[in-house]
XYZ file of C-alpha atoms in Angstrom:
103
model
C 0.161 0.140 -0.037
C 1.652 3.140 -0.668
C 0.479 6.799 0.853
C 0.223 9.495 -1.421
C 1.018 12.762 0.054
C 0.979 15.877 -1.620
C 2.321 19.245 0.217
C 0.179 22.526 -1.140
C 2.187 25.676 -0.932
C -0.567 27.994 -0.142
C -0.964 32.057 0.030
C -1.286 34.019 3.150
C -4.851 33.561 4.275
C -7.800 36.300 2.747
C -7.682 39.396 4.546
C -11.325 40.188 5.565
C -10.362 43.835 5.049
C -11.857 46.033 2.392
C -9.565 47.434 -0.461
C -8.273 50.590 -0.424
C -8.045 52.824 -3.135
C -5.236 55.539 -4.066
C -6.315 57.628 -7.269
C -3.953 59.666 -8.795
C -2.354 61.250 -12.100
C 0.431 59.936 -14.112
C 2.657 60.167 -17.068
C 1.854 57.059 -19.106
C 4.785 55.023 -19.995
C 6.851 56.732 -17.384
C 8.092 55.614 -14.274
C 6.736 58.528 -11.354
C 8.926 59.600 -9.053
C 9.173 57.416 -6.541
C 9.223 60.813 -3.768
C 5.655 61.772 -5.494
C 4.109 58.879 -4.742
C 5.735 57.722 -1.034
C 3.129 60.284 0.832
C 0.145 58.688 -0.748
C 1.213 54.792 -0.457
C 4.138 54.896 2.111
C 1.412 54.810 4.825
C -0.072 51.660 3.388
C 3.142 49.514 3.561
C 4.217 49.632 0.092
C 6.996 50.171 -2.090
C 6.793 53.565 -3.951
C 9.440 52.118 -6.676
C 7.526 48.822 -7.127
C 4.144 50.594 -7.416
C 5.578 53.426 -10.028
C 7.010 50.049 -12.280
C 3.485 48.606 -11.692
C 1.776 51.745 -13.014
C 4.262 51.935 -16.125
C 3.327 48.532 -16.719
C -0.415 49.359 -16.762
C -0.050 53.097 -18.793
C 2.305 51.519 -21.801
C -0.778 52.228 -24.205
C -0.989 55.941 -22.574
C 2.612 56.711 -23.287
C 3.072 60.840 -23.176
C -0.575 61.562 -21.787
C -1.665 62.546 -18.464
C -3.842 59.526 -16.799
C -5.684 59.306 -13.905
C -4.648 55.628 -11.909
C -6.854 54.029 -9.728
C -4.864 51.404 -6.972
C -6.625 48.999 -5.459
C -4.699 47.833 -2.696
C -5.366 44.281 -0.920
C -3.188 42.205 1.222
C -0.636 45.120 0.939
C -0.323 43.973 -3.023
C -1.118 47.099 -5.603
C -2.717 46.646 -8.993
C -2.750 49.669 -11.216
C -6.060 50.198 -13.694
C -5.839 53.318 -16.096
C -9.573 55.268 -15.671
C -8.861 57.260 -18.731
C -10.625 60.649 -19.286
C -12.619 61.914 -21.805
C -9.583 63.908 -23.412
C -7.249 61.084 -22.793
C -9.278 58.794 -24.944
C -10.186 61.265 -28.000
C -6.213 62.053 -28.237
C -5.727 58.299 -27.966
C -8.643 57.601 -30.844
C -7.169 60.667 -33.610
C -4.023 58.698 -32.779
C -2.190 62.142 -31.834
C 1.795 61.671 -32.132
C 3.292 61.785 -28.385
C 3.810 65.151 -26.901
C 7.541 66.111 -26.150
C 7.100 67.032 -22.467
C 11.007 67.934 -21.739
C 11.053 71.782 -22.472
């Protein structure tokens, strides 16, 4: 008789806390300054640098445009979601060239 034992690697238990939302403006496709993110997400126990990279990945379709980003934070894990404004959608649909912001 063979006994079959398997080990399951489980993540942390689901938290009962409701998700926290942080809404901020970011330039699409660029890593924002960590110093600008720190006051908003530092108290939630997140790394501003890592969240900045997540925002950059989420906004790659919106290169060079100012877009509103909604961060949903659950279990100290942030997921970035773009909330496009009407002007951002118009610029994207008209296929305007990326503006040079360095002046």
